[in-house]
């Protein structure tokens, strides 16, 4: 069984989510959506970076490294 992970979000985003779902205050939906999207993108980048650092073979490591560089926006002509 895989260990469940916790996700840390800024307190401001947590309060916005509480207001939205528990207090039924439906404002700042766009801000909530964009902050959650940013968090999701950061999690994906971290997952790819972890895969790069823990890859079993050099081919897997290089593939994950290239994917990570793509995700963080490093241009191909700037990569080594």
PDB file of C-alpha atoms in Angstrom:
ATOM      1  CA  UNK A   1       0.000   0.000   0.000  1.00  0.00           C
ATOM      2  CA  UNK A   2       1.393   3.376  -1.041  1.00  0.00           C
ATOM      3  CA  UNK A   3       1.879   5.977   1.665  1.00  0.00           C
ATOM      4  CA  UNK A   4      -0.520   8.890   1.345  1.00  0.00           C
ATOM      5  CA  UNK A   5       1.129  12.267   0.973  1.00  0.00           C
ATOM      6  CA  UNK A   6       0.125  15.583   2.447  1.00  0.00           C
ATOM      7  CA  UNK A   7      -0.027  18.755   0.403  1.00  0.00           C
ATOM      8  CA  UNK A   8       0.854  22.098   1.947  1.00  0.00           C
ATOM      9  CA  UNK A   9      -0.957  25.179   0.714  1.00  0.00           C
ATOM     10  CA  UNK A  10      -0.678  28.809   1.794  1.00  0.00           C
ATOM     11  CA  UNK A  11      -2.957  29.842   4.642  1.00  0.00           C
ATOM     12  CA  UNK A  12      -4.616  32.468   2.432  1.00  0.00           C
ATOM     13  CA  UNK A  13      -5.641  29.824  -0.099  1.00  0.00           C
ATOM     14  CA  UNK A  14      -6.929  27.560   2.687  1.00  0.00           C
ATOM     15  CA  UNK A  15      -9.074  30.395   4.071  1.00  0.00           C
ATOM     16  CA  UNK A  16     -10.411  31.152   0.593  1.00  0.00           C
ATOM     17  CA  UNK A  17     -11.346  27.486   0.167  1.00  0.00           C
ATOM     18  CA  UNK A  18     -13.065  27.385   3.563  1.00  0.00           C
ATOM     19  CA  UNK A  19     -15.061  30.485   2.702  1.00  0.00           C
ATOM     20  CA  UNK A  20     -15.986  29.048  -0.684  1.00  0.00           C
ATOM     21  CA  UNK A  21     -17.042  25.565   0.436  1.00  0.00           C
ATOM     22  CA  UNK A  22     -18.102  25.915   4.062  1.00  0.00           C
ATOM     23  CA  UNK A  23     -19.377  29.479   4.316  1.00  0.00           C
ATOM     24  CA  UNK A  24     -20.789  29.482   0.782  1.00  0.00           C
ATOM     25  CA  UNK A  25     -19.066  32.790  -0.004  1.00  0.00           C
ATOM     26  CA  UNK A  26     -18.678  32.547  -3.774  1.00  0.00           C
ATOM     27  CA  UNK A  27     -16.161  35.279  -4.462  1.00  0.00           C
ATOM     28  CA  UNK A  28     -12.595  35.129  -5.774  1.00  0.00           C
ATOM     29  CA  UNK A  29     -13.257  31.954  -7.768  1.00  0.00           C
ATOM     30  CA  UNK A  30     -10.688  32.926 -10.379  1.00  0.00           C
ATOM     31  CA  UNK A  31      -8.041  33.550  -7.727  1.00  0.00           C
ATOM     32  CA  UNK A  32      -8.758  30.184  -6.066  1.00  0.00           C
ATOM     33  CA  UNK A  33      -8.622  28.437  -9.433  1.00  0.00           C
ATOM     34  CA  UNK A  34      -5.305  30.052 -10.406  1.00  0.00           C
ATOM     35  CA  UNK A  35      -3.687  29.376  -7.008  1.00  0.00           C
ATOM     36  CA  UNK A  36      -4.750  25.713  -7.165  1.00  0.00           C
ATOM     37  CA  UNK A  37      -3.402  25.478 -10.723  1.00  0.00           C
ATOM     38  CA  UNK A  38      -0.067  26.935  -9.553  1.00  0.00           C
ATOM     39  CA  UNK A  39       0.085  24.387  -6.745  1.00  0.00           C
ATOM     40  CA  UNK A  40      -0.697  21.527  -9.120  1.00  0.00           C
ATOM     41  CA  UNK A  41       2.036  22.663 -11.515  1.00  0.00           C
ATOM     42  CA  UNK A  42       4.532  22.868  -8.642  1.00  0.00           C
ATOM     43  CA  UNK A  43       3.609  19.339  -7.549  1.00  0.00           C
ATOM     44  CA  UNK A  44       4.077  17.995 -11.078  1.00  0.00           C
ATOM     45  CA  UNK A  45       7.477  19.694 -11.359  1.00  0.00           C
ATOM     46  CA  UNK A  46       8.529  18.218  -8.027  1.00  0.00           C
ATOM     47  CA  UNK A  47       7.404  14.736  -9.103  1.00  0.00           C
ATOM     48  CA  UNK A  48       9.405  14.960 -12.340  1.00  0.00           C
ATOM     49  CA  UNK A  49      12.464  16.276 -10.470  1.00  0.00           C
ATOM     50  CA  UNK A  50      12.224  13.409  -7.963  1.00  0.00           C
ATOM     51  CA  UNK A  51      11.967  10.925 -10.825  1.00  0.00           C
ATOM     52  CA  UNK A  52      15.084  12.507 -12.350  1.00  0.00           C
ATOM     53  CA  UNK A  53      17.050  12.201  -9.115  1.00  0.00           C
ATOM     54  CA  UNK A  54      15.961   8.619  -8.362  1.00  0.00           C
ATOM     55  CA  UNK A  55      15.963   7.052 -11.830  1.00  0.00           C
ATOM     56  CA  UNK A  56      17.490   3.599 -12.006  1.00  0.00           C
ATOM     57  CA  UNK A  57      19.192   4.014 -15.355  1.00  0.00           C
ATOM     58  CA  UNK A  58      20.967   6.887 -17.061  1.00  0.00           C
ATOM     59  CA  UNK A  59      18.419   6.788 -19.905  1.00  0.00           C
ATOM     60  CA  UNK A  60      15.501   7.200 -17.490  1.00  0.00           C
ATOM     61  CA  UNK A  61      17.386   9.941 -15.661  1.00  0.00           C
ATOM     62  CA  UNK A  62      18.070  11.869 -18.875  1.00  0.00           C
ATOM     63  CA  UNK A  63      14.448  11.524 -20.019  1.00  0.00           C
ATOM     64  CA  UNK A  64      13.191  12.831 -16.665  1.00  0.00           C
ATOM     65  CA  UNK A  65      15.789  15.642 -16.711  1.00  0.00           C
ATOM     66  CA  UNK A  66      14.634  16.793 -20.150  1.00  0.00           C
ATOM     67  CA  UNK A  67      10.988  16.632 -19.031  1.00  0.00           C
ATOM     68  CA  UNK A  68      11.812  18.687 -15.940  1.00  0.00           C
ATOM     69  CA  UNK A  69      13.669  21.314 -17.963  1.00  0.00           C
ATOM     70  CA  UNK A  70      10.671  21.509 -20.293  1.00  0.00           C
ATOM     71  CA  UNK A  71       8.270  21.980 -17.359  1.00  0.00           C
ATOM     72  CA  UNK A  72      10.307  24.798 -15.807  1.00  0.00           C
ATOM     73  CA  UNK A  73      10.636  26.542 -19.158  1.00  0.00           C
ATOM     74  CA  UNK A  74      14.359  26.260 -19.894  1.00  0.00           C
ATOM     75  CA  UNK A  75      14.811  26.790 -23.665  1.00  0.00           C
ATOM     76  CA  UNK A  76      16.356  23.871 -25.562  1.00  0.00           C
ATOM     77  CA  UNK A  77      19.217  25.984 -26.886  1.00  0.00           C
ATOM     78  CA  UNK A  78      20.181  26.835 -23.281  1.00  0.00           C
ATOM     79  CA  UNK A  79      20.340  23.213 -22.088  1.00  0.00           C
ATOM     80  CA  UNK A  80      23.455  21.071 -21.840  1.00  0.00           C
TER      81      UNK A  80
END
